[in-house]
Coordinates of C-alpha atoms and ligand atoms in Angstrom, one line a residue:
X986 CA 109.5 58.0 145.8
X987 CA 106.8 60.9 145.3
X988 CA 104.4 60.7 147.8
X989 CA 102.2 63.6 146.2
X990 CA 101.6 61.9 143.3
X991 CA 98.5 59.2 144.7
X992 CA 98.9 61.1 148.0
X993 CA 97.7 58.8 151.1
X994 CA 100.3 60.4 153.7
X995 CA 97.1 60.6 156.4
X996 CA 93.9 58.4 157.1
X997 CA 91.7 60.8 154.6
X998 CA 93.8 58.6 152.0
X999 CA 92.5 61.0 148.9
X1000 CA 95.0 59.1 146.2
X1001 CA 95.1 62.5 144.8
X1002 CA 97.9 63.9 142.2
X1003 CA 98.8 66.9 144.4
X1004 CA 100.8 68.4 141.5
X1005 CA 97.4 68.9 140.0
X1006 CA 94.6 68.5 142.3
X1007 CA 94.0 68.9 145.9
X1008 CA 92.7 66.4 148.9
X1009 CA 91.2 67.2 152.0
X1010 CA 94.5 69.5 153.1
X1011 CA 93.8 71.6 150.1
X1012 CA 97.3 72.3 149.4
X1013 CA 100.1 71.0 146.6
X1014 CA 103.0 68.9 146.5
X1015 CA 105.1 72.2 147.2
X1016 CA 105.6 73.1 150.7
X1017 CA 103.5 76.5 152.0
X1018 CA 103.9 78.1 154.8
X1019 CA 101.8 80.8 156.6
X1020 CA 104.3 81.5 159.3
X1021 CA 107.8 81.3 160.9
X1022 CA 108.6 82.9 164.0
X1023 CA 109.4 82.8 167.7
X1024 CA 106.0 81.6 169.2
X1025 CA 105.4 82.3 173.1
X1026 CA 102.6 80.9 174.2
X1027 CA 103.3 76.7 174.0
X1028 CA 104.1 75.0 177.0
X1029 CA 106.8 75.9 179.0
X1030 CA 109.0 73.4 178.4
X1031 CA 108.9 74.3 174.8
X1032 CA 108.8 78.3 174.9
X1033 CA 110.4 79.1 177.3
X1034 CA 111.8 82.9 177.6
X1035 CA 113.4 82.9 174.1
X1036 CA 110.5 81.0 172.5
X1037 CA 109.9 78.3 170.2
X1038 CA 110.7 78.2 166.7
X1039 CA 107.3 77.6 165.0
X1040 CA 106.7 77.0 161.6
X1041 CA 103.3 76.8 161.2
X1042 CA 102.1 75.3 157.9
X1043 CA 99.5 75.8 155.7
X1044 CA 96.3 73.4 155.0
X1045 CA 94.9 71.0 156.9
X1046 CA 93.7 67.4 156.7
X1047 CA 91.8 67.2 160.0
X1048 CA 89.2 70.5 159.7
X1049 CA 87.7 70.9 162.7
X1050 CA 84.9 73.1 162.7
X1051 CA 85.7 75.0 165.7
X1052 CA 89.6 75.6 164.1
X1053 CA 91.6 78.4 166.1
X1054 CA 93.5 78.5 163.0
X1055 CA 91.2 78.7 160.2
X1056 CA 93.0 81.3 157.8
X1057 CA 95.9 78.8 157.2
X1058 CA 93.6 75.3 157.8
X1059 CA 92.0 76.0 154.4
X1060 CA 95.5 76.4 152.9
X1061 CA 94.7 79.8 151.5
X1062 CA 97.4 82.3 153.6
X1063 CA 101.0 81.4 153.3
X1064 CA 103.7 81.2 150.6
X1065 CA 104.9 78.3 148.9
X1066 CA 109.0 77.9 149.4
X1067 CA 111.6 75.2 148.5
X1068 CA 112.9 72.5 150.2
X1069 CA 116.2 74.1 150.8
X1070 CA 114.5 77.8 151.7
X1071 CA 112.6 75.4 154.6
X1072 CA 115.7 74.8 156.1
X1073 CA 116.7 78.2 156.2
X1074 CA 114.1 79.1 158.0
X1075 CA 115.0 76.4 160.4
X1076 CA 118.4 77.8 160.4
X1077 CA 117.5 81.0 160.9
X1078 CA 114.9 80.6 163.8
X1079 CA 118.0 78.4 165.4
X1080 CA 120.3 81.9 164.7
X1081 CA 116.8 84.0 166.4
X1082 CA 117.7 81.9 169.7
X1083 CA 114.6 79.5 169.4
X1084 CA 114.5 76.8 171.9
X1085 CA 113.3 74.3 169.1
X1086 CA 112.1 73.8 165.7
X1087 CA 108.1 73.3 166.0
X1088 CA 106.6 72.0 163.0
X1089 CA 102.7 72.9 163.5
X1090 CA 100.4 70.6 161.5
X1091 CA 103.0 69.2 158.8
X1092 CA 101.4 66.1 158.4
X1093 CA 100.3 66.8 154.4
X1094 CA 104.1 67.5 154.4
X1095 CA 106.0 64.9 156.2
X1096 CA 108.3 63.8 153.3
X1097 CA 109.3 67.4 153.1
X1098 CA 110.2 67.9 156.1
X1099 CA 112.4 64.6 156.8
X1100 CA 114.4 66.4 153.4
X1101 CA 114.8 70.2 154.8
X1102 CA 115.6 68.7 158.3
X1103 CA 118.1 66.5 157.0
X1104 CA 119.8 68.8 155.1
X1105 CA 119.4 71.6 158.2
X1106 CA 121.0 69.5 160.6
X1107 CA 123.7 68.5 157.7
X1108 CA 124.2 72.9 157.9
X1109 CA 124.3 73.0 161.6
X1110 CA 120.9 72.3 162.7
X1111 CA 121.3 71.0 166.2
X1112 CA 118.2 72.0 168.3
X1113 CA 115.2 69.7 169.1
X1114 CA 112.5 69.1 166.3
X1115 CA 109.2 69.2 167.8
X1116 CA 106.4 67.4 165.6
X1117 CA 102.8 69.6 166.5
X1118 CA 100.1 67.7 165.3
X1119 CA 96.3 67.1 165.7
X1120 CA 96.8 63.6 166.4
X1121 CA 95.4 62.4 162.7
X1122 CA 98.4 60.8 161.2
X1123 CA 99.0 57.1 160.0
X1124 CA 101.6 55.1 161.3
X1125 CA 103.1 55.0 158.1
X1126 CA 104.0 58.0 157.5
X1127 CA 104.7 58.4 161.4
X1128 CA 107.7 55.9 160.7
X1129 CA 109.3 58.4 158.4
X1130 CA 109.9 60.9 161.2
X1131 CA 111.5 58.2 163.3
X1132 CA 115.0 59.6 164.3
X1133 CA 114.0 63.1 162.7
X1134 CA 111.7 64.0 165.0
X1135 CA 113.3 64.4 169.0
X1136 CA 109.4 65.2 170.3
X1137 CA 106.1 64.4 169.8
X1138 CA 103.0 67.1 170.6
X1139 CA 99.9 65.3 169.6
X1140 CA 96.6 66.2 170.4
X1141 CA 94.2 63.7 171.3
X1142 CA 90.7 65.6 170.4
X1143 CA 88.0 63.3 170.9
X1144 CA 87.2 60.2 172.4
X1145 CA 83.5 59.6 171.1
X1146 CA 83.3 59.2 167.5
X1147 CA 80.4 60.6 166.8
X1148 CA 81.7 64.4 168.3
X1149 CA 84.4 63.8 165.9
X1150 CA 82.1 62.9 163.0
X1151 CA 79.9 66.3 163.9
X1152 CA 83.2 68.3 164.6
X1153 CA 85.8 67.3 162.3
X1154 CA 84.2 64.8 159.7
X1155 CA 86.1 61.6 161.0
X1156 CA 84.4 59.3 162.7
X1157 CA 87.6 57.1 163.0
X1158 CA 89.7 59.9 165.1
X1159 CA 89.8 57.9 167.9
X1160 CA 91.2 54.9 167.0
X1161 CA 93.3 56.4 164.8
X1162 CA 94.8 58.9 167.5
X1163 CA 95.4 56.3 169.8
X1164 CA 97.4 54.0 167.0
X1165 CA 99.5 57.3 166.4
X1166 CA 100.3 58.1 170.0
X1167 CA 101.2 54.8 170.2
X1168 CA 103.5 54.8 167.7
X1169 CA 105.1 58.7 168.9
X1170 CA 105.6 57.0 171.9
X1171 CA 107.3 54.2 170.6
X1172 CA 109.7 56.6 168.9
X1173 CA 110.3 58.7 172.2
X1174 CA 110.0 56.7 174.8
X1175 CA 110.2 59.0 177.9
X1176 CA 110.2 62.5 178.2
X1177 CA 113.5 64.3 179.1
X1178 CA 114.1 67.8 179.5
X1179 CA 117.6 69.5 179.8
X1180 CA 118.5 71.1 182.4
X1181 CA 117.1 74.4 182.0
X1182 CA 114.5 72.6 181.8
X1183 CA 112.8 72.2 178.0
X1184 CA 112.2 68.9 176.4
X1185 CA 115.1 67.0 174.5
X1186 CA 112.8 64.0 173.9
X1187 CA 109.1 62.3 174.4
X1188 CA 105.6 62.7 174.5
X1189 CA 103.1 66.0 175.8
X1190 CA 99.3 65.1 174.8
X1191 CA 97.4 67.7 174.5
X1192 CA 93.6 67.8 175.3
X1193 CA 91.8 70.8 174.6
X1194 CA 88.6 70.8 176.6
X1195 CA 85.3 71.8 174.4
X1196 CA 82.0 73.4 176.2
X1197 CA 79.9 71.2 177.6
X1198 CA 82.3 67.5 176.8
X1199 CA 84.1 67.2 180.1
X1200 CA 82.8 63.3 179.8
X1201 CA 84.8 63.2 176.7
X1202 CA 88.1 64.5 178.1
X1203 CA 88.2 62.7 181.0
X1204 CA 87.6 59.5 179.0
X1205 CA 91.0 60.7 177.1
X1206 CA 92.7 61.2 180.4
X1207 CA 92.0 57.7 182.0
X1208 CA 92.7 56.3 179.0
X1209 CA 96.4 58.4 178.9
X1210 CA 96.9 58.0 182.0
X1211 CA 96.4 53.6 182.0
X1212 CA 98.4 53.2 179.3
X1213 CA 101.0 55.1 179.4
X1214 CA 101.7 56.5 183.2
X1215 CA 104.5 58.8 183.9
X1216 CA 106.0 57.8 180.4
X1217 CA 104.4 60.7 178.8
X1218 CA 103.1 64.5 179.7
X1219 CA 99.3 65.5 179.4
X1220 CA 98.6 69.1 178.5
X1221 CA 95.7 69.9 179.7
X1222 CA 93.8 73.0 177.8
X1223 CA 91.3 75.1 178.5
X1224 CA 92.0 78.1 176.0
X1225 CA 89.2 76.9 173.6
X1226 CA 88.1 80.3 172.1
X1227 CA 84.6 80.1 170.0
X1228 CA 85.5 81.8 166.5
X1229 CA 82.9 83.4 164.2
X1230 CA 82.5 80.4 162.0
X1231 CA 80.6 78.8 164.7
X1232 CA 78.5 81.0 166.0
X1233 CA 75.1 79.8 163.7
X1234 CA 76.2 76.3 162.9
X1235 CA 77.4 74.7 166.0
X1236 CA 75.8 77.3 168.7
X1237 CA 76.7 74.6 171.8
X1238 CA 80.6 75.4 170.8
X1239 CA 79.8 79.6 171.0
X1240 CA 81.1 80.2 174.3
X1241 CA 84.3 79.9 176.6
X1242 CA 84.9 76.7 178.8
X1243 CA 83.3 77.5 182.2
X1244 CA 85.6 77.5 184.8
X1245 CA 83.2 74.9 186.9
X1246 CA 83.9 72.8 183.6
X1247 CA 87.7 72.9 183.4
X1248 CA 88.1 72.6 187.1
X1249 CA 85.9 69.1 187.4
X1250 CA 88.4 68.2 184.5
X1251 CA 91.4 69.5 186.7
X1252 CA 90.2 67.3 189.6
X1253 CA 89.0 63.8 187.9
X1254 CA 92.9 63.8 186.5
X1255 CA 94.4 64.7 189.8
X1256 CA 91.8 61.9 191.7
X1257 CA 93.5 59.3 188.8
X1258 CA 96.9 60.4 190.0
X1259 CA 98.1 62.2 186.8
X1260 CA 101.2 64.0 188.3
X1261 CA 102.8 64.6 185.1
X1262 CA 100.4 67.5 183.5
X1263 CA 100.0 71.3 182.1
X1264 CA 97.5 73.4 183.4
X1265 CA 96.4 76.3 182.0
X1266 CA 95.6 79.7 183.3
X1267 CA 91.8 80.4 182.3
X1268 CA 93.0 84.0 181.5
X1269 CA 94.9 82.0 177.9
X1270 CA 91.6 81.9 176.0
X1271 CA 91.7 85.1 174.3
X1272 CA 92.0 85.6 171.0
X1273 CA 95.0 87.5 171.1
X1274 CA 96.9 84.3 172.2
X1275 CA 96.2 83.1 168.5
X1276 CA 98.8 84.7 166.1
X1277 CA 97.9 86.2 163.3
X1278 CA 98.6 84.5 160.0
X1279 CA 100.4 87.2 157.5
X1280 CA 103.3 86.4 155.6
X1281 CA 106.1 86.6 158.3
X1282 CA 108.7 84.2 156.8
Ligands
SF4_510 S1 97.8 64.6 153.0 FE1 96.2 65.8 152.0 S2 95.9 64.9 149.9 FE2 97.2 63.5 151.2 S3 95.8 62.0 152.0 FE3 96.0 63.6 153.5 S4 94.4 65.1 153.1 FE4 94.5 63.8 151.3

């Protein structure tokens, strides 16, 4: 089946001919990528020392205003490879020593990547596939990567609609978030780690905390934490870095979270009892913690 064709692999549900035109993800039925390479700076249970094997692709169907990522959101740096030249570079970030295979924002490409992992394990393949995504997926397509994917890394962005109609043009992010978690977790049921401790299997939420929307994360939180408990991770982020883009259009996101801010966060999810959750280091939102996009694959 070509998905491509009357594409409708994520809730924007375009019904585009991606051989021809584009959707929201601006990108075509052939795989692009903008980066593959040992990444450091995940959690880590997924770094680690010898670091995760990120593949990091290119376009987007969520576009959040305030994207950390923007270069390879809008689809434009990267190079478009093969099928079988996608599991090579699984392969060879494997040979590297990477802990895992992280597939950053493959949503627009989910049929691709149940084929190149497929035919990577079929060549050897036998680290943990980690599925990085901002949380916008439909169930649907979710079910594909059931028994491809070993863990889940979701974000869950927003808990009032209307900040994710102003920030990312989908009012419906919510709901649809929660459906999707849902659905990860039903895949990957608890978390396990091996005993060197990075994760074989599960769930890690991530909530990146915005300026001035404390309200909004701890609203995610509660929710996390009352319906899933201890069967999931949180990751709890406060490297939110205000990029140029911003700076005219959506002045309250052009500064750093405060550290009064992240803190009342930090405390509201301990008060709940959250015991399973990543904490960051304020020091992490620099700029230099977001790679830079060449061609390095
Ligand atoms: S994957 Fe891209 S083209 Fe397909 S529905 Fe989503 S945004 Fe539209």
């Amino acid at each position: 089946m070509n998905f491509y064709s009357k594409c409708n692999l994520c809730p924007r549900n375009c019904g585009v001919n991606r051989d021809n035109s584009r959707g929201v993800c601006q990108v075509s039925s052939t795989v692009k990528v903008a980066r593959a390479a040992l990444h450091y700076w995940e959690e880590p249970c997924i770094s680690g020392e010898n670091g995760s094997g990120a593949v990091f692709f290119s376009g987007c169907p969520l576009h959040c205003v305030f994207c950390q990522n923007e270069e390879i959101s809008h689809g434009l740096v990267g190079k478009e490879i093969t099928i079988e030249q996608l599991s090579q570079v699984y392969l060879d970030l494997q040979a590297k020593g990477a802990n895992n295979i992280n597939l950053v924002t493959g949503t627009h490409y989910i049929p691709a990547i149940v084929e190149s992992v497929t035919r990577a394990r079929a060549h050897g393949l036998n680290i943990p596939i980690i599925y990085n995504t901002s949380g916008y997926e439909k169930v649907e397509s979710l079910k594909m990567l059931d028994g491809i994917v070993n863990a889940y890394l979701p974000d869950f962005k927003y808990w009032d609609s209307s900040l994710a109609k102003t920030y990312s043009k989908a009012a419906d992010y919510p709901e649809v978030a929660k459906v999707a978690i849902d659905e990860m977790v039903r895949q990957c049921p608890q978390v396990i780690f091996d005993d060197r401790g990075f994760i074989q299997s599960g769930v890690i939420v991530r909530q990146l905390l915005l300026p001035r929307h404390t309200r909004d994360s701890k609203a995610i939180i509660k929710y996390l934490f009352e319906t899933y408990g201890n069967s999931i991770y949180m990751s709890i982020m406060s490297q939110y870095t205000p990029m140029p883009q911003i700076k005219d259009t959506y002045p309250e996101l052009n500064r750093r979270v405060t550290k009064r801010e992240y803190e009342s966060v930090i405390d509201y999810a301990i008060a709940l009892g959250v015991d399973q959750a990543f904490i960051q280091d304020r020091k992490v939102a620099k700029e230099s913690f977001i790679p830079s996009f060449g061609n390095e694959i």
